[in-house]
PDB file of C-alpha atoms in Angstrom:
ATOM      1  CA  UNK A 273    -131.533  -3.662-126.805  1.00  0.00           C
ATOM      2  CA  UNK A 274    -134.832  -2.048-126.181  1.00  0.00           C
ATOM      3  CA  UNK A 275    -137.307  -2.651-128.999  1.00  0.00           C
ATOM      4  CA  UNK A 276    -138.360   1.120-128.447  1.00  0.00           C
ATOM      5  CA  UNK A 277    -135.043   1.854-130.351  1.00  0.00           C
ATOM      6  CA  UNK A 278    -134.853  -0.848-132.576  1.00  0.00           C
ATOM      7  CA  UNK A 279    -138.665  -2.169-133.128  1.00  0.00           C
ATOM      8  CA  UNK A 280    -137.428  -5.853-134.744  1.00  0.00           C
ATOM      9  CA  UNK A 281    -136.270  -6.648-131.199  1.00  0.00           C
ATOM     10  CA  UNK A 282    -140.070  -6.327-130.234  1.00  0.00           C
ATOM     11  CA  UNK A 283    -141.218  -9.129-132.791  1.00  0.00           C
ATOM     12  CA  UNK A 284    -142.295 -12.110-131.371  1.00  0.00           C
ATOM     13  CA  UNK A 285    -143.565 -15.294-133.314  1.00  0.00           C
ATOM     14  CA  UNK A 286    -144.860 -17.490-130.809  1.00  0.00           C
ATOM     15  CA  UNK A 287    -145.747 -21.503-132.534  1.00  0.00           C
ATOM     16  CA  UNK A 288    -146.772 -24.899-131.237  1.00  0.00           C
ATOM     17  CA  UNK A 289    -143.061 -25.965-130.580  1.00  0.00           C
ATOM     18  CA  UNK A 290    -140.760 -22.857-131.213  1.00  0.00           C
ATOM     19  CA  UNK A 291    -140.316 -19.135-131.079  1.00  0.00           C
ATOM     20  CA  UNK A 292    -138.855 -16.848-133.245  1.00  0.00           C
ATOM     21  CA  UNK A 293    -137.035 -13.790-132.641  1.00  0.00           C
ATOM     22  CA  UNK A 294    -133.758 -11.683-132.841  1.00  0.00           C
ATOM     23  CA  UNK A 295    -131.394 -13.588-130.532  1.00  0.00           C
ATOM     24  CA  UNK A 296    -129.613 -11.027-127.697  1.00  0.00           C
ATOM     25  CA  UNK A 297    -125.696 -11.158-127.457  1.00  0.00           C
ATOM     26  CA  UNK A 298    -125.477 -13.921-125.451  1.00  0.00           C
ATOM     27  CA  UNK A 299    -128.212 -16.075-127.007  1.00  0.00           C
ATOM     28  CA  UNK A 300    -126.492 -15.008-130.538  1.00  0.00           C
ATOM     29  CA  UNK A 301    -122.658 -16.314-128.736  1.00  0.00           C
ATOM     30  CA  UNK A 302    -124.629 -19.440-128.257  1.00  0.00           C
ATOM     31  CA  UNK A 303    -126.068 -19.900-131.361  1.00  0.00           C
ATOM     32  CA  UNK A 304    -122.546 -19.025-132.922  1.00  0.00           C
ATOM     33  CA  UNK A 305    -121.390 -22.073-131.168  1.00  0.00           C
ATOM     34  CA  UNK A 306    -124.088 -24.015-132.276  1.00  0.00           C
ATOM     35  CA  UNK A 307    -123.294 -23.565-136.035  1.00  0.00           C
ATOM     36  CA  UNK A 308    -119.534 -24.256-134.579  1.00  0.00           C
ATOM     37  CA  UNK A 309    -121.017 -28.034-133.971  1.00  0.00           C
ATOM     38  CA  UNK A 310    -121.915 -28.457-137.611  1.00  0.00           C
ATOM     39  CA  UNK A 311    -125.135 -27.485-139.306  1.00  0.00           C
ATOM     40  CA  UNK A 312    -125.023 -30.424-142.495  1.00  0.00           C
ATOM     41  CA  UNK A 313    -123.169 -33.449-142.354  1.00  0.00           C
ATOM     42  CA  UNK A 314    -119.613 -34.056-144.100  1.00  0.00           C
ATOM     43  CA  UNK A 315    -119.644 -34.231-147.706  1.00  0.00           C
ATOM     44  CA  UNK A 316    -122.477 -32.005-147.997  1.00  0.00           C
ATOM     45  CA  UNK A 317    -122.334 -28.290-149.376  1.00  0.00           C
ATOM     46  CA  UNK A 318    -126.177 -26.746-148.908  1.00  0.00           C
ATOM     47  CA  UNK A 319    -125.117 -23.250-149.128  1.00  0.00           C
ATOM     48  CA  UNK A 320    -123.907 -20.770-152.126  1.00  0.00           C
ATOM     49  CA  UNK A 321    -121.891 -19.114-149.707  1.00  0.00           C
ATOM     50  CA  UNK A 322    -119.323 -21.312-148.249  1.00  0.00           C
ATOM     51  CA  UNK A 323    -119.658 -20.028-144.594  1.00  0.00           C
ATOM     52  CA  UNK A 324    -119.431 -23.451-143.005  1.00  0.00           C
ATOM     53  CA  UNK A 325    -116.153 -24.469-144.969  1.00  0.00           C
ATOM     54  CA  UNK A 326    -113.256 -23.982-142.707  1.00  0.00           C
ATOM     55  CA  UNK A 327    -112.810 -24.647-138.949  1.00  0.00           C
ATOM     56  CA  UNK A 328    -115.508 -24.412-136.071  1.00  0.00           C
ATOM     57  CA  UNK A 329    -114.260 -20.895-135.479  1.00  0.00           C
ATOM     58  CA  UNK A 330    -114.820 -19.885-138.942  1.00  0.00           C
ATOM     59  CA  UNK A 331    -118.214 -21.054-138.624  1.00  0.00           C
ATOM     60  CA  UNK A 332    -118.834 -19.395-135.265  1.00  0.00           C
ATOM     61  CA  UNK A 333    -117.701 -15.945-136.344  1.00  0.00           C
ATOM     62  CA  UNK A 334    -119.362 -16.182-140.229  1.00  0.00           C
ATOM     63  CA  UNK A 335    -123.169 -16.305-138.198  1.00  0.00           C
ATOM     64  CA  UNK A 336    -122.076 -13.255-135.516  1.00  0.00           C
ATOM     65  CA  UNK A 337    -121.046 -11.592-138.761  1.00  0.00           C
ATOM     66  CA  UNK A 338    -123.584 -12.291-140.746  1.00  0.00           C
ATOM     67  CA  UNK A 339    -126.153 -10.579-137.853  1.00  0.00           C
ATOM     68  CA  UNK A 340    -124.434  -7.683-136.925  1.00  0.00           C
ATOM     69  CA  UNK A 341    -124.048  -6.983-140.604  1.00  0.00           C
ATOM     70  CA  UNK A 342    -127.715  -7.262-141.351  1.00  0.00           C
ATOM     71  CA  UNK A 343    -128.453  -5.089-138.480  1.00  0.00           C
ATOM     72  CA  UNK A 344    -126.502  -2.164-139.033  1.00  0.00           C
ATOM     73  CA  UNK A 345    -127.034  -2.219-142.889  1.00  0.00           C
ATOM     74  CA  UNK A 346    -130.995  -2.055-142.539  1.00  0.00           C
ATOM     75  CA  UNK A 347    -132.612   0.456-144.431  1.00  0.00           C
ATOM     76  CA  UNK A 348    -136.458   0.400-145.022  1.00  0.00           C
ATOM     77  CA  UNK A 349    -135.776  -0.683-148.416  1.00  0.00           C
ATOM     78  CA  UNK A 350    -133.369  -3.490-147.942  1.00  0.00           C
ATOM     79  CA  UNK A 351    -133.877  -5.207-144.995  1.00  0.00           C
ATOM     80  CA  UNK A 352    -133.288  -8.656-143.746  1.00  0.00           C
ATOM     81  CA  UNK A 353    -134.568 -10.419-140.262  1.00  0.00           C
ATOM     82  CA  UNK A 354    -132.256 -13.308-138.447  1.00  0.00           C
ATOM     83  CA  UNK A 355    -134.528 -14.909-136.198  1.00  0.00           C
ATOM     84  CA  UNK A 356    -132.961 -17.193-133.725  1.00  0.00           C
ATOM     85  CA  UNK A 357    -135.210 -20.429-133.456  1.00  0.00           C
ATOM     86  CA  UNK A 358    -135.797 -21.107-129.861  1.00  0.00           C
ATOM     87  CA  UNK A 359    -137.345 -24.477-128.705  1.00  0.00           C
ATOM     88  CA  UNK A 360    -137.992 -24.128-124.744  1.00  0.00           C
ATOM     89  CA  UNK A 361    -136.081 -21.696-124.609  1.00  0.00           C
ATOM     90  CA  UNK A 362    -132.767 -23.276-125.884  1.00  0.00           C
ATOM     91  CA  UNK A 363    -131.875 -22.035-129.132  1.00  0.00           C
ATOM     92  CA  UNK A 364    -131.264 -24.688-131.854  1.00  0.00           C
ATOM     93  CA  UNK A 365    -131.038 -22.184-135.607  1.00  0.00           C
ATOM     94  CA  UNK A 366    -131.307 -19.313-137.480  1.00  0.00           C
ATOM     95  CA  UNK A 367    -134.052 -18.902-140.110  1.00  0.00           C
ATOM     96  CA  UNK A 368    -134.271 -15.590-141.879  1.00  0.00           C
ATOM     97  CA  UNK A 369    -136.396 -13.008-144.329  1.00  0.00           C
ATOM     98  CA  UNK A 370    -135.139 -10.535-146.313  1.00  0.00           C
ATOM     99  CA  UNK A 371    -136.465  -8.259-148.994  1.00  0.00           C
ATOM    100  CA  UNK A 372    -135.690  -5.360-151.135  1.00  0.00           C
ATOM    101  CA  UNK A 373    -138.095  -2.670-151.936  1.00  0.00           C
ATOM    102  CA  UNK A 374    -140.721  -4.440-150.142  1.00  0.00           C
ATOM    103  CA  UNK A 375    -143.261  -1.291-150.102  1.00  0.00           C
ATOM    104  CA  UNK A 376    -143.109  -1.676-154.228  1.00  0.00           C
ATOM    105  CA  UNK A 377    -142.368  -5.627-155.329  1.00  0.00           C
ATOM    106  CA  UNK A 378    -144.000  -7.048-152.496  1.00  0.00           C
ATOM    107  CA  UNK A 379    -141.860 -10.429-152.373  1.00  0.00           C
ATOM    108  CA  UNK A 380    -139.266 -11.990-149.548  1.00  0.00           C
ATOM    109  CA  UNK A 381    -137.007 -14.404-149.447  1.00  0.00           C
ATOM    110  CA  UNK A 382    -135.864 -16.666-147.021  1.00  0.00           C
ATOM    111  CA  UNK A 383    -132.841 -18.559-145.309  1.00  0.00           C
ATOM    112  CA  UNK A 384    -132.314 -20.916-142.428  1.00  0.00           C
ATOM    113  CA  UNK A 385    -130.166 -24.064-141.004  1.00  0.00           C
ATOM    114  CA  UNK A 386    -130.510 -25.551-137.406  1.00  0.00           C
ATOM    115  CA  UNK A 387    -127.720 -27.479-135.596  1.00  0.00           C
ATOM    116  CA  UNK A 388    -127.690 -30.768-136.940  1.00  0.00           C
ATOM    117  CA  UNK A 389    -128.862 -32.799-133.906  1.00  0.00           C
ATOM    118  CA  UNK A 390    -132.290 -30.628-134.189  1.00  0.00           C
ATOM    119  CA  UNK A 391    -132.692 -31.671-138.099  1.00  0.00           C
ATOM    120  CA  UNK A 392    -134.903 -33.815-138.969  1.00  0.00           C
ATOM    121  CA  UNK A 393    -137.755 -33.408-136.811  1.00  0.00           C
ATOM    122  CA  UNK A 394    -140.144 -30.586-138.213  1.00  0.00           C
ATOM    123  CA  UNK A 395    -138.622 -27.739-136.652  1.00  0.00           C
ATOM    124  CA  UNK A 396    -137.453 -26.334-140.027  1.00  0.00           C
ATOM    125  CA  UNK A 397    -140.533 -26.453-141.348  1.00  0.00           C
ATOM    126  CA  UNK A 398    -142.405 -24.788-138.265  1.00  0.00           C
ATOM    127  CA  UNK A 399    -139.761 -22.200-138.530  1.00  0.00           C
ATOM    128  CA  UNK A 400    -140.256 -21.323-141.823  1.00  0.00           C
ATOM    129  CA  UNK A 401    -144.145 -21.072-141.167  1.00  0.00           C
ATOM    130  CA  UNK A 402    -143.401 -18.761-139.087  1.00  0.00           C
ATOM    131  CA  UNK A 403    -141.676 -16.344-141.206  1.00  0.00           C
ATOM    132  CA  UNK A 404    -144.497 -16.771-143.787  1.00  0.00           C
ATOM    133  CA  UNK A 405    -147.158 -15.907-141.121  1.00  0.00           C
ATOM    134  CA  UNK A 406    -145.236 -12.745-140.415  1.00  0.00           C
ATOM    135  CA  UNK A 407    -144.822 -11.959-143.814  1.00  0.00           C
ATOM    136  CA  UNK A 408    -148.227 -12.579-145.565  1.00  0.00           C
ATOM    137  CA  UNK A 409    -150.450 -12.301-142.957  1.00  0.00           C
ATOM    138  CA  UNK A 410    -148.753  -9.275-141.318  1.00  0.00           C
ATOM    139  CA  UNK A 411    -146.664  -7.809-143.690  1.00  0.00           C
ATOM    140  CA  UNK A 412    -148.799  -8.207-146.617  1.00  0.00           C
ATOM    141  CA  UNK A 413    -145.846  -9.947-149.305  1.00  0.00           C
ATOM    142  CA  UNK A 414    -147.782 -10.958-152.368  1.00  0.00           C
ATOM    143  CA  UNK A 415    -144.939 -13.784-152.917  1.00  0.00           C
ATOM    144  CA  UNK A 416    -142.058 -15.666-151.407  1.00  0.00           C
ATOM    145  CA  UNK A 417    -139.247 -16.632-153.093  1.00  0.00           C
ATOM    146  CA  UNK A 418    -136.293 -19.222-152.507  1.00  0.00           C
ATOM    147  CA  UNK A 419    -133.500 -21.253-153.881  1.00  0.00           C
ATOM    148  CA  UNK A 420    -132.433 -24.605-153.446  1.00  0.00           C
ATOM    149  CA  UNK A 421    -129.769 -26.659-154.859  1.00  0.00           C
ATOM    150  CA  UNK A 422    -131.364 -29.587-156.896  1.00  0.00           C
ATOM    151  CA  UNK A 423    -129.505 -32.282-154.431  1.00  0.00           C
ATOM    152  CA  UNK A 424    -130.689 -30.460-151.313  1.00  0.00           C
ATOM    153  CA  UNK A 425    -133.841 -33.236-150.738  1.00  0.00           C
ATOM    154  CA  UNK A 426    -134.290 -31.620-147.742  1.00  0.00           C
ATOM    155  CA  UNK A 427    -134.729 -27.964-148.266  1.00  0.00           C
ATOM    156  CA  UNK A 428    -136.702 -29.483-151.941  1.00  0.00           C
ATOM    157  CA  UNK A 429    -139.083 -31.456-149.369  1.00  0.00           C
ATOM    158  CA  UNK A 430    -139.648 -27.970-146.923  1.00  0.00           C
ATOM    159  CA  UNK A 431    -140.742 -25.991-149.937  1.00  0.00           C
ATOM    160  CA  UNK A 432    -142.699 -28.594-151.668  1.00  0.00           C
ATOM    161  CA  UNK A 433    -144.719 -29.325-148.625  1.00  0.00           C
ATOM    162  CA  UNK A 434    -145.626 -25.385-147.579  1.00  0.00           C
ATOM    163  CA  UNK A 435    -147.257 -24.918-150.899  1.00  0.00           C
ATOM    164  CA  UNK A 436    -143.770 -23.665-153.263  1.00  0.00           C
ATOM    165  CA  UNK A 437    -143.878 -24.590-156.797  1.00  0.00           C
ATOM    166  CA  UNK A 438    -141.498 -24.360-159.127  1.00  0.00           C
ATOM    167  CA  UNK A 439    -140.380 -21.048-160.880  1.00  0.00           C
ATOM    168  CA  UNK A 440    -137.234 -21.881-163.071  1.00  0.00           C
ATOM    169  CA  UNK A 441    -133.689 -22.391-162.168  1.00  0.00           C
ATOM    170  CA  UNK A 442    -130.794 -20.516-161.538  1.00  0.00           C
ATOM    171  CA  UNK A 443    -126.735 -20.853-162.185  1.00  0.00           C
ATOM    172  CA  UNK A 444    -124.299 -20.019-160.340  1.00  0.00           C
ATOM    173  CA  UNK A 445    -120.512 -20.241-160.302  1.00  0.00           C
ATOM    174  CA  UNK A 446    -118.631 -22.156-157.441  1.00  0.00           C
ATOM    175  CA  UNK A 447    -115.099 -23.430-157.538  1.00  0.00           C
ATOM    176  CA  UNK A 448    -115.070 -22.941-161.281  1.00  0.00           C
ATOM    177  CA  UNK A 449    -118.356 -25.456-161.582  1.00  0.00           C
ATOM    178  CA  UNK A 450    -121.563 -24.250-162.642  1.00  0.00           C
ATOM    179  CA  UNK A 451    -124.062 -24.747-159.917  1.00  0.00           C
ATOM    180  CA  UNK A 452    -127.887 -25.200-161.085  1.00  0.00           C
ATOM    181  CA  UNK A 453    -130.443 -24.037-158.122  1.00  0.00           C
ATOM    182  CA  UNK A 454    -134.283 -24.338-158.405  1.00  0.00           C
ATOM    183  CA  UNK A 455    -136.006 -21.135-157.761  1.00  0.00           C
ATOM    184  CA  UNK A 456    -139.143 -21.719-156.242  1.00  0.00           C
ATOM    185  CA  UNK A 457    -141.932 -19.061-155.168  1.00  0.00           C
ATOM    186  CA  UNK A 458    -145.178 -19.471-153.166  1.00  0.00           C
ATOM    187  CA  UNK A 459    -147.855 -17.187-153.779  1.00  0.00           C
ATOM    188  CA  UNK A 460    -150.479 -15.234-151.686  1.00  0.00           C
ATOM    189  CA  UNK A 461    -153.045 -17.180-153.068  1.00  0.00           C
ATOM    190  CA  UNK A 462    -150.612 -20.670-152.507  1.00  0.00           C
ATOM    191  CA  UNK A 463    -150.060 -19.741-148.797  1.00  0.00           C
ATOM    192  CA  UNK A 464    -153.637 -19.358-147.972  1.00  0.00           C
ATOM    193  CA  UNK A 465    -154.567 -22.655-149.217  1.00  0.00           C
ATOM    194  CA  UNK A 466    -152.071 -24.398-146.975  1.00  0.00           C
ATOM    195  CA  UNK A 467    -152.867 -26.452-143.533  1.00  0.00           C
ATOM    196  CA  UNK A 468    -150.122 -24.430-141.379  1.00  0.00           C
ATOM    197  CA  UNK A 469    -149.226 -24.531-137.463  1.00  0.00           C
ATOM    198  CA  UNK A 470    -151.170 -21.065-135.836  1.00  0.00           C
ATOM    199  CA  UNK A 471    -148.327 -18.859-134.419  1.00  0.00           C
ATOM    200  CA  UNK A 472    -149.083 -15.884-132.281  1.00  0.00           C
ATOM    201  CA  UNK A 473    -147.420 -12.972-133.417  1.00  0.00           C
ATOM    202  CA  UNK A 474    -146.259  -9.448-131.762  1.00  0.00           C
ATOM    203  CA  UNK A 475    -145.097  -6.489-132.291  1.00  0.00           C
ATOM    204  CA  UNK A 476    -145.943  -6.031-135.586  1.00  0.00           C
ATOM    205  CA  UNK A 477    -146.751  -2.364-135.551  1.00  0.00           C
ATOM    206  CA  UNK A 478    -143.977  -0.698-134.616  1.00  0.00           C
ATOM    207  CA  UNK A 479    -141.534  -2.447-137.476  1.00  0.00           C
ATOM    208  CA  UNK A 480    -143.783  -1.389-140.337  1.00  0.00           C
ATOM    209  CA  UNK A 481    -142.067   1.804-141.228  1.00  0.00           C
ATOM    210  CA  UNK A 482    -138.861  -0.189-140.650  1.00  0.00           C
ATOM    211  CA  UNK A 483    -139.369  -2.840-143.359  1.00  0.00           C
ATOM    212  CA  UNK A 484    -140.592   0.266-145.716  1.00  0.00           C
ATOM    213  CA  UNK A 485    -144.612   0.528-145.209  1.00  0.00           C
TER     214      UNK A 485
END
């Protein structure tokens, strides 16, 4: 796809030990694959969604989905970005940023999960730098937002550590259960007080009428 039609394609965040950007077809077949593999271990259910229920295929087809989807339902004033997360070149996740009437409320949010055998070893947390470089220090958000589940240590540990704090909880229904999430948000002021990887970061310019500004 040539970024001159589609300007997210020209986005490049460029860290220490990964890049992010929008995956091409075959890097996105890969990736598919990758979730395919397994993205949390048995037992575990990190996600309100339950894309990675089911079988390998399920799994596969719920992330090509989930990206063409996003794609061709962008409007400037709901918009959401899957970046692939490529580490020499191989990709090993997804991370993501989303926001709705960004030009007004001036807040994302944001998604991700790597193929388990890349877990564990920063990468998740470089990632989601990245998406908070773009979208402070390019983008100009004012806050981001996520939600965890209260057992997800991991995800709890990410957050805590790039400067979130906590900003209520949330419920949700799942298999007839009630399903309490922790909402957390990290400010403009928060961000700018944290010790963060440097990422390069391009193309910029052309997406800002894109995301609404």
């Amino acid at each position: 796809m040539d970024s001159d039609l589609w300007p997210p394609f020209g986005l490049r965040l460029s860290g220490e030990r990964v890049e992010l950007r929008l995956p091409r077809e075959e890097e996105l077949g890969r990736l598919a694959r990758l979730a395919g593999e397994g993205v949390h271990r048995d037992g575990e259910r990190p996600f309100l969604t339950p894309w990675t229920e089911g079988s390998a295929e399920d799994r596969e087809r719920a992330v090509l989905r989930g990206h063409w989807g996003a794609l061709a339902s962008w409007r400037p004033e709901d918009w959401e970005l899957g970046f692939g997360v490529f580490r020499g070149g191989e990709p090993i996740g997804l991370v993501g940023l989303r926001a709705r009437d960004f030009a007004v409320v001036r807040e994302v949010k944001t998604w991700s999960w790597l193929g388990l055998e890349h877990q564990g070893q920063g990468y998740g947390t470089e990632a989601r730098s990245g998406l908070l470089t773009l979208a402070f220090d390019h983008l100009g958000a004012e806050a981001a937002l996520t939600e965890v589940f209260q057992d997800n240590h991991a995800s709890q540990r990410v957050s805590r550590k790039l400067g979130y704090v906590r900003d209520g909880i949330s419920v949700d229904a799942r298999d007839g259960e009630a399903l309490v999430s922790d909402r957390l948000r990290l400010t403009r002021e928060g961000w700018a007080g944290q010790v963060r990887p440097p990422f390069d970061v391009e193309g910029v310019p052309a997406c800002r009428p894109m995301v609404g500004l």
